[in-house]
Amino acid sequence: VFKIKAVQLAGKLLPAFNTPTGIPWAMVNLKSGVGRNWGWASAGSSILAEFGTLHMEFVHLSYLTGDPVYYNKVMHIRKLLQKMDRPNGLYPNYLNPRTGRWGQHHTSVGGLGDSFYEYLLKAWLMSDKTDTEARKMYDDAIEAIEKHLIRKSNGGLTFIGEWKNGHLERKMGHLTCFAGGMFALGADGSRDDKAGHYLQLGAEIAHTCHESYDRTTLKLGPEAFKFDGGVEAVAVRQNEKYYILRPEVIETYWYMWRFTHDPKYRQWGWEATQAIDKYCRVSGGFSGVKDVYSSSPTYDDVQQSFFLAETLKYLYLLFSNDDLLPLDNWVFNTEAHPLPVLHLANTTLSGNPAYR
């Protein structure tokens, strides 16, 4: 029943790919098949983290159905991106689906960019490490990220900034905190024997993100935090002080726990658990809070879907044994839904059901 539903839904999404470049629209009318992009996105552009976060699901659906159409759609996106020139080796967040040209040269490992990088690594992992093209794209991308976006603050905190209009903005979003876990997950198999380096980088990002939680009143992290002058890992603008039950910091704690078993990651996860229980629990479930620096916070009255899919799942996994969803056999999509690593004899098309 779920396979049938997945095929029905995918069929409704396919018209979004009917663009001059094959880069899909952000949105598609399920009745008419007409696609369009967000009005605010750089001159009608599609967004890197949207068209770059289809690979795992579409490849798996081709495997389940034996129909290569889904696989072909996402591989076409990859091939097009591979051919393009990238400013400083970085992928901008915006790409025009009509012209095939980049929009504004904004690059982020947080919102608008984040899961594109995650899916390059995870495409390689879910292919049982046979999709070496994906691994190379990941390695090239994080090399550029490390060169241009990752810095150390005066207080010694490693952070990932955002590239905007030719300069680095020294601000990190809560969404970007997922990258600590990504660096750890990608450490094994990295170039030039740099596994230790990337595990260490993951640990440094985890530490910075924990500081963003620890430096608040509620011990819950803000939406974004700066590294300017004397201000470090603290939100400055009122509209960046909210916590909406986001999972990225806890996701990184879980990956760091799996790879190091350093007890501090469980300690940090327990701090977050207690804070969520104390400040976000309401009669009808859990709610986001508007200001993590206020001792009497107000609720936003929303329980986000990712709270159940990701935040609570990663916390549960953090306090479970490694044999629950072992990383050798499972790869989590960007919403923490586990997909199996496919040990295929024939990897030319994931739709071949021949097992090794």
PDB file of C-alpha atoms in Angstrom, residues 12-242:
ATOM      1  CA  LYS A  12       2.258  13.887  -9.333  1.00  0.00           C
ATOM      2  CA  LEU A  13       5.664  15.446  -8.655  1.00  0.00           C
ATOM      3  CA  LEU A  14       7.289  14.510 -11.987  1.00  0.00           C
ATOM      4  CA  PRO A  15       5.758  17.438 -13.960  1.00  0.00           C
ATOM      5  CA  ALA A  16       7.843  19.782 -11.768  1.00  0.00           C
ATOM      6  CA  PHE A  17      10.867  18.574 -13.760  1.00  0.00           C
ATOM      7  CA  ASN A  18       9.404  19.839 -17.058  1.00  0.00           C
ATOM      8  CA  THR A  19      11.685  22.873 -17.278  1.00  0.00           C
ATOM      9  CA  PRO A  20      14.181  23.879 -19.989  1.00  0.00           C
ATOM     10  CA  THR A  21      17.045  22.573 -17.824  1.00  0.00           C
ATOM     11  CA  GLY A  22      15.400  19.679 -15.957  1.00  0.00           C
ATOM     12  CA  ILE A  23      16.006  21.545 -12.678  1.00  0.00           C
ATOM     13  CA  PRO A  24      12.576  21.252 -11.018  1.00  0.00           C
ATOM     14  CA  TRP A  25      10.321  24.044  -9.838  1.00  0.00           C
ATOM     15  CA  ALA A  26       9.921  24.537  -6.075  1.00  0.00           C
ATOM     16  CA  MET A  27       6.180  23.913  -6.251  1.00  0.00           C
ATOM     17  CA  VAL A  28       3.823  22.003  -8.506  1.00  0.00           C
ATOM     18  CA  ASN A  29       0.034  22.067  -8.752  1.00  0.00           C
ATOM     19  CA  LEU A  30      -0.919  18.418  -8.240  1.00  0.00           C
ATOM     20  CA  LYS A  31      -4.049  18.798 -10.376  1.00  0.00           C
ATOM     21  CA  SER A  32      -2.701  20.744 -13.365  1.00  0.00           C
ATOM     22  CA  GLY A  33       0.991  19.810 -13.193  1.00  0.00           C
ATOM     23  CA  VAL A  34       1.939  23.495 -13.485  1.00  0.00           C
ATOM     24  CA  GLY A  35       5.119  24.396 -11.615  1.00  0.00           C
ATOM     25  CA  ARG A  36       6.403  27.672 -10.206  1.00  0.00           C
ATOM     26  CA  ASN A  37       9.091  29.043  -7.906  1.00  0.00           C
ATOM     27  CA  TRP A  38       8.987  31.125  -4.732  1.00  0.00           C
ATOM     28  CA  GLY A  39       8.542  34.818  -5.475  1.00  0.00           C
ATOM     29  CA  TRP A  40      11.328  35.789  -3.070  1.00  0.00           C
ATOM     30  CA  ALA A  41      13.972  33.422  -4.468  1.00  0.00           C
ATOM     31  CA  SER A  42      16.593  35.275  -6.546  1.00  0.00           C
ATOM     32  CA  ALA A  43      14.908  36.187  -9.865  1.00  0.00           C
ATOM     33  CA  GLY A  44      12.729  33.100 -10.186  1.00  0.00           C
ATOM     34  CA  SER A  45      15.437  30.653  -9.141  1.00  0.00           C
ATOM     35  CA  SER A  46      15.086  27.147  -7.768  1.00  0.00           C
ATOM     36  CA  ILE A  47      16.776  26.481  -4.428  1.00  0.00           C
ATOM     37  CA  LEU A  48      19.811  24.214  -4.009  1.00  0.00           C
ATOM     38  CA  ALA A  49      18.487  22.471  -0.868  1.00  0.00           C
ATOM     39  CA  GLU A  50      15.154  21.778  -2.583  1.00  0.00           C
ATOM     40  CA  PHE A  51      16.241  20.351  -5.952  1.00  0.00           C
ATOM     41  CA  GLY A  52      19.319  18.832  -4.297  1.00  0.00           C
ATOM     42  CA  THR A  53      17.352  16.894  -1.678  1.00  0.00           C
ATOM     43  CA  LEU A  54      15.513  14.390  -3.863  1.00  0.00           C
ATOM     44  CA  HIS A  55      18.291  11.958  -4.625  1.00  0.00           C
ATOM     45  CA  MET A  56      17.880   9.406  -1.831  1.00  0.00           C
ATOM     46  CA  GLU A  57      14.106   9.101  -2.191  1.00  0.00           C
ATOM     47  CA  PHE A  58      14.018   9.000  -5.992  1.00  0.00           C
ATOM     48  CA  VAL A  59      16.853   6.472  -6.270  1.00  0.00           C
ATOM     49  CA  HIS A  60      15.184   4.271  -3.670  1.00  0.00           C
ATOM     50  CA  LEU A  61      11.864   4.501  -5.499  1.00  0.00           C
ATOM     51  CA  SER A  62      13.527   3.353  -8.743  1.00  0.00           C
ATOM     52  CA  TYR A  63      14.968   0.440  -6.795  1.00  0.00           C
ATOM     53  CA  LEU A  64      11.555  -0.459  -5.321  1.00  0.00           C
ATOM     54  CA  THR A  65       9.685  -0.209  -8.620  1.00  0.00           C
ATOM     55  CA  GLY A  66      12.336  -1.142 -11.189  1.00  0.00           C
ATOM     56  CA  ASP A  67      11.343   2.047 -13.044  1.00  0.00           C
ATOM     57  CA  PRO A  68      14.411   4.177 -13.880  1.00  0.00           C
ATOM     58  CA  VAL A  69      12.434   7.397 -14.460  1.00  0.00           C
ATOM     59  CA  TYR A  70      12.950   8.697 -10.900  1.00  0.00           C
ATOM     60  CA  TYR A  71      16.638   7.805 -10.858  1.00  0.00           C
ATOM     61  CA  ASN A  72      17.125   9.510 -14.227  1.00  0.00           C
ATOM     62  CA  LYS A  73      15.524  12.761 -13.033  1.00  0.00           C
ATOM     63  CA  VAL A  74      17.875  13.162 -10.080  1.00  0.00           C
ATOM     64  CA  MET A  75      20.973  11.983 -11.960  1.00  0.00           C
ATOM     65  CA  HIS A  76      20.276  14.636 -14.589  1.00  0.00           C
ATOM     66  CA  ILE A  77      20.343  17.296 -11.842  1.00  0.00           C
ATOM     67  CA  ARG A  78      23.680  15.970 -10.601  1.00  0.00           C
ATOM     68  CA  LYS A  79      25.249  15.923 -14.083  1.00  0.00           C
ATOM     69  CA  LEU A  80      24.150  19.497 -14.739  1.00  0.00           C
ATOM     70  CA  LEU A  81      25.617  20.701 -11.426  1.00  0.00           C
ATOM     71  CA  GLN A  82      28.872  18.861 -12.111  1.00  0.00           C
ATOM     72  CA  LYS A  83      29.385  20.730 -15.377  1.00  0.00           C
ATOM     73  CA  MET A  84      28.792  24.206 -13.962  1.00  0.00           C
ATOM     74  CA  ASP A  85      31.430  26.691 -12.906  1.00  0.00           C
ATOM     75  CA  ARG A  86      31.292  27.385  -9.202  1.00  0.00           C
ATOM     76  CA  PRO A  87      32.458  30.664  -7.649  1.00  0.00           C
ATOM     77  CA  ASN A  88      35.347  29.749  -5.314  1.00  0.00           C
ATOM     78  CA  GLY A  89      34.337  26.102  -5.681  1.00  0.00           C
ATOM     79  CA  LEU A  90      31.157  26.911  -3.715  1.00  0.00           C
ATOM     80  CA  TYR A  91      27.612  26.073  -4.807  1.00  0.00           C
ATOM     81  CA  PRO A  92      25.340  29.160  -4.736  1.00  0.00           C
ATOM     82  CA  ASN A  93      21.897  28.623  -3.162  1.00  0.00           C
ATOM     83  CA  TYR A  94      20.009  29.770  -6.277  1.00  0.00           C
ATOM     84  CA  LEU A  95      19.838  28.306  -9.793  1.00  0.00           C
ATOM     85  CA  ASN A  96      17.514  29.525 -12.550  1.00  0.00           C
ATOM     86  CA  PRO A  97      15.612  26.538 -14.018  1.00  0.00           C
ATOM     87  CA  ARG A  98      14.996  28.343 -17.335  1.00  0.00           C
ATOM     88  CA  THR A  99      18.531  29.541 -18.077  1.00  0.00           C
ATOM     89  CA  GLY A 100      20.597  27.080 -16.059  1.00  0.00           C
ATOM     90  CA  ARG A 101      22.574  29.976 -14.570  1.00  0.00           C
ATOM     91  CA  TRP A 102      23.261  30.669 -10.920  1.00  0.00           C
ATOM     92  CA  GLY A 103      21.190  33.369  -9.213  1.00  0.00           C
ATOM     93  CA  GLN A 104      22.715  35.493  -6.448  1.00  0.00           C
ATOM     94  CA  HIS A 105      26.061  34.214  -5.251  1.00  0.00           C
ATOM     95  CA  HIS A 106      24.890  33.342  -1.753  1.00  0.00           C
ATOM     96  CA  THR A 107      26.310  30.130  -0.290  1.00  0.00           C
ATOM     97  CA  SER A 108      25.100  28.538   2.927  1.00  0.00           C
ATOM     98  CA  VAL A 109      25.553  25.262   4.778  1.00  0.00           C
ATOM     99  CA  GLY A 110      22.380  26.271   6.649  1.00  0.00           C
ATOM    100  CA  GLY A 111      18.934  26.983   5.221  1.00  0.00           C
ATOM    101  CA  LEU A 112      18.677  26.955   1.385  1.00  0.00           C
ATOM    102  CA  GLY A 113      21.882  24.905   1.020  1.00  0.00           C
ATOM    103  CA  ASP A 114      22.233  22.418   3.895  1.00  0.00           C
ATOM    104  CA  SER A 115      20.726  19.130   2.725  1.00  0.00           C
ATOM    105  CA  PHE A 116      22.273  19.289  -0.758  1.00  0.00           C
ATOM    106  CA  TYR A 117      25.672  18.548   0.804  1.00  0.00           C
ATOM    107  CA  GLU A 118      24.165  15.969   3.142  1.00  0.00           C
ATOM    108  CA  TYR A 119      22.657  14.095   0.189  1.00  0.00           C
ATOM    109  CA  LEU A 120      25.941  13.953  -1.764  1.00  0.00           C
ATOM    110  CA  LEU A 121      27.486  12.075   1.166  1.00  0.00           C
ATOM    111  CA  LYS A 122      24.405   9.951   1.794  1.00  0.00           C
ATOM    112  CA  ALA A 123      24.033   9.009  -1.885  1.00  0.00           C
ATOM    113  CA  TRP A 124      27.470   7.428  -1.586  1.00  0.00           C
ATOM    114  CA  LEU A 125      26.594   5.712   1.704  1.00  0.00           C
ATOM    115  CA  MET A 126      23.244   4.299   0.553  1.00  0.00           C
ATOM    116  CA  SER A 127      24.896   2.899  -2.589  1.00  0.00           C
ATOM    117  CA  ASP A 128      27.127   0.786  -0.308  1.00  0.00           C
ATOM    118  CA  LYS A 129      29.935   3.231  -1.200  1.00  0.00           C
ATOM    119  CA  THR A 130      29.829   2.401  -4.914  1.00  0.00           C
ATOM    120  CA  ASP A 131      28.580   5.846  -6.065  1.00  0.00           C
ATOM    121  CA  THR A 132      32.062   7.368  -6.100  1.00  0.00           C
ATOM    122  CA  GLU A 133      30.914  10.325  -8.205  1.00  0.00           C
ATOM    123  CA  ALA A 134      28.746  11.486  -5.288  1.00  0.00           C
ATOM    124  CA  ARG A 135      31.635  11.064  -2.856  1.00  0.00           C
ATOM    125  CA  LYS A 136      33.942  13.159  -5.051  1.00  0.00           C
ATOM    126  CA  MET A 137      31.361  15.936  -5.309  1.00  0.00           C
ATOM    127  CA  TYR A 138      30.986  15.863  -1.524  1.00  0.00           C
ATOM    128  CA  ASP A 139      34.746  15.969  -0.929  1.00  0.00           C
ATOM    129  CA  ASP A 140      35.195  18.864  -3.375  1.00  0.00           C
ATOM    130  CA  ALA A 141      32.306  20.779  -1.814  1.00  0.00           C
ATOM    131  CA  ILE A 142      33.459  20.457   1.794  1.00  0.00           C
ATOM    132  CA  GLU A 143      37.010  21.368   0.792  1.00  0.00           C
ATOM    133  CA  ALA A 144      35.674  24.694  -0.539  1.00  0.00           C
ATOM    134  CA  ILE A 145      33.451  25.111   2.526  1.00  0.00           C
ATOM    135  CA  GLU A 146      36.408  24.623   4.822  1.00  0.00           C
ATOM    136  CA  LYS A 147      38.525  27.084   2.870  1.00  0.00           C
ATOM    137  CA  HIS A 148      35.949  29.857   2.548  1.00  0.00           C
ATOM    138  CA  LEU A 149      33.235  29.476   5.202  1.00  0.00           C
ATOM    139  CA  ILE A 150      34.716  27.825   8.305  1.00  0.00           C
ATOM    140  CA  ARG A 151      36.476  30.112  10.756  1.00  0.00           C
ATOM    141  CA  LYS A 152      37.531  30.226  14.414  1.00  0.00           C
ATOM    142  CA  SER A 153      36.179  33.026  16.590  1.00  0.00           C
ATOM    143  CA  ASN A 154      38.362  35.105  18.911  1.00  0.00           C
ATOM    144  CA  GLY A 155      37.061  32.961  21.757  1.00  0.00           C
ATOM    145  CA  GLY A 156      38.184  29.786  19.976  1.00  0.00           C
ATOM    146  CA  LEU A 157      34.793  28.595  18.689  1.00  0.00           C
ATOM    147  CA  THR A 158      34.764  26.967  15.253  1.00  0.00           C
ATOM    148  CA  PHE A 159      31.795  28.211  13.229  1.00  0.00           C
ATOM    149  CA  ILE A 160      30.431  28.028   9.674  1.00  0.00           C
ATOM    150  CA  GLY A 161      29.541  31.414   8.216  1.00  0.00           C
ATOM    151  CA  GLU A 162      27.538  32.347   5.117  1.00  0.00           C
ATOM    152  CA  TRP A 163      28.963  33.756   1.896  1.00  0.00           C
ATOM    153  CA  LYS A 164      27.006  36.825   0.774  1.00  0.00           C
ATOM    154  CA  ASN A 165      27.940  39.274  -1.977  1.00  0.00           C
ATOM    155  CA  GLY A 166      31.646  38.541  -1.873  1.00  0.00           C
ATOM    156  CA  HIS A 167      32.138  38.510   1.884  1.00  0.00           C
ATOM    157  CA  LEU A 168      31.714  36.150   4.820  1.00  0.00           C
ATOM    158  CA  GLU A 169      28.906  36.864   7.248  1.00  0.00           C
ATOM    159  CA  ARG A 170      30.043  35.717  10.707  1.00  0.00           C
ATOM    160  CA  LYS A 171      26.683  34.256  11.641  1.00  0.00           C
ATOM    161  CA  MET A 172      25.652  30.627  12.004  1.00  0.00           C
ATOM    162  CA  GLY A 173      22.116  29.287  11.923  1.00  0.00           C
ATOM    163  CA  HIS A 174      20.712  26.488  14.073  1.00  0.00           C
ATOM    164  CA  LEU A 175      20.076  24.611  10.799  1.00  0.00           C
ATOM    165  CA  THR A 176      23.833  24.709  10.078  1.00  0.00           C
ATOM    166  CA  CYS A 177      24.525  22.741  13.260  1.00  0.00           C
ATOM    167  CA  PHE A 178      23.618  19.525  11.423  1.00  0.00           C
ATOM    168  CA  ALA A 179      27.015  19.811   9.700  1.00  0.00           C
ATOM    169  CA  GLY A 180      28.870  18.563  12.778  1.00  0.00           C
ATOM    170  CA  GLY A 181      27.162  15.212  12.357  1.00  0.00           C
ATOM    171  CA  MET A 182      27.713  15.297   8.590  1.00  0.00           C
ATOM    172  CA  PHE A 183      31.470  15.830   8.946  1.00  0.00           C
ATOM    173  CA  ALA A 184      31.632  12.925  11.396  1.00  0.00           C
ATOM    174  CA  LEU A 185      29.530  10.696   9.141  1.00  0.00           C
ATOM    175  CA  GLY A 186      31.764  11.503   6.171  1.00  0.00           C
ATOM    176  CA  ALA A 187      35.063  11.148   8.044  1.00  0.00           C
ATOM    177  CA  ASP A 188      35.506   7.495   7.115  1.00  0.00           C
ATOM    178  CA  GLY A 189      36.346   7.420   3.419  1.00  0.00           C
ATOM    179  CA  SER A 190      37.584  11.012   3.248  1.00  0.00           C
ATOM    180  CA  ARG A 191      40.520  12.149   1.141  1.00  0.00           C
ATOM    181  CA  ASP A 192      44.187  12.132   2.097  1.00  0.00           C
ATOM    182  CA  ASP A 193      43.721  10.195   5.329  1.00  0.00           C
ATOM    183  CA  LYS A 194      41.796  13.108   6.853  1.00  0.00           C
ATOM    184  CA  ALA A 195      39.288  11.016   8.833  1.00  0.00           C
ATOM    185  CA  GLY A 196      40.676  12.240  12.161  1.00  0.00           C
ATOM    186  CA  HIS A 197      40.547  15.830  10.955  1.00  0.00           C
ATOM    187  CA  TYR A 198      36.870  15.642  10.007  1.00  0.00           C
ATOM    188  CA  LEU A 199      35.892  13.871  13.228  1.00  0.00           C
ATOM    189  CA  GLN A 200      37.648  16.669  15.122  1.00  0.00           C
ATOM    190  CA  LEU A 201      35.866  19.288  12.996  1.00  0.00           C
ATOM    191  CA  GLY A 202      32.538  17.609  13.796  1.00  0.00           C
ATOM    192  CA  ALA A 203      33.395  17.759  17.504  1.00  0.00           C
ATOM    193  CA  GLU A 204      34.264  21.461  17.261  1.00  0.00           C
ATOM    194  CA  ILE A 205      30.962  22.285  15.526  1.00  0.00           C
ATOM    195  CA  ALA A 206      29.087  20.246  18.178  1.00  0.00           C
ATOM    196  CA  HIS A 207      30.870  22.238  20.902  1.00  0.00           C
ATOM    197  CA  THR A 208      30.023  25.582  19.277  1.00  0.00           C
ATOM    198  CA  CYS A 209      26.378  24.613  18.912  1.00  0.00           C
ATOM    199  CA  HIS A 210      26.241  23.427  22.523  1.00  0.00           C
ATOM    200  CA  GLU A 211      27.623  26.839  23.543  1.00  0.00           C
ATOM    201  CA  SER A 212      24.752  28.503  21.643  1.00  0.00           C
ATOM    202  CA  TYR A 213      22.378  26.527  23.914  1.00  0.00           C
ATOM    203  CA  ASP A 214      24.392  27.000  27.103  1.00  0.00           C
ATOM    204  CA  ARG A 215      24.576  30.796  26.723  1.00  0.00           C
ATOM    205  CA  THR A 216      20.773  31.196  26.844  1.00  0.00           C
ATOM    206  CA  THR A 217      18.437  31.423  29.810  1.00  0.00           C
ATOM    207  CA  LEU A 218      16.366  28.398  28.800  1.00  0.00           C
ATOM    208  CA  LYS A 219      19.353  26.246  27.720  1.00  0.00           C
ATOM    209  CA  LEU A 220      17.711  25.958  24.288  1.00  0.00           C
ATOM    210  CA  GLY A 221      19.456  27.279  21.196  1.00  0.00           C
ATOM    211  CA  PRO A 222      18.442  30.350  19.178  1.00  0.00           C
ATOM    212  CA  GLU A 223      17.603  30.277  15.456  1.00  0.00           C
ATOM    213  CA  ALA A 224      20.871  32.062  14.553  1.00  0.00           C
ATOM    214  CA  PHE A 225      23.881  33.360  16.447  1.00  0.00           C
ATOM    215  CA  LYS A 226      26.745  35.726  15.686  1.00  0.00           C
ATOM    216  CA  PHE A 227      30.510  35.838  16.128  1.00  0.00           C
ATOM    217  CA  ASP A 228      31.131  39.585  15.991  1.00  0.00           C
ATOM    218  CA  GLY A 229      33.355  41.555  18.303  1.00  0.00           C
ATOM    219  CA  GLY A 230      32.634  40.509  21.875  1.00  0.00           C
ATOM    220  CA  VAL A 231      29.462  38.633  20.966  1.00  0.00           C
ATOM    221  CA  GLU A 232      29.942  34.915  20.399  1.00  0.00           C
ATOM    222  CA  ALA A 233      27.366  32.151  19.864  1.00  0.00           C
ATOM    223  CA  VAL A 234      24.562  34.518  20.916  1.00  0.00           C
ATOM    224  CA  ALA A 235      21.563  35.802  18.951  1.00  0.00           C
ATOM    225  CA  VAL A 236      21.575  39.577  18.512  1.00  0.00           C
ATOM    226  CA  ARG A 237      18.332  40.266  16.640  1.00  0.00           C
ATOM    227  CA  GLN A 238      14.984  39.696  18.328  1.00  0.00           C
ATOM    228  CA  ASN A 239      13.714  37.733  15.311  1.00  0.00           C
ATOM    229  CA  GLU A 240      16.553  35.212  15.716  1.00  0.00           C
ATOM    230  CA  LYS A 241      16.007  34.409  19.397  1.00  0.00           C
ATOM    231  CA  TYR A 242      13.295  31.774  18.928  1.00  0.00           C
TER     232      TYR A 242
END
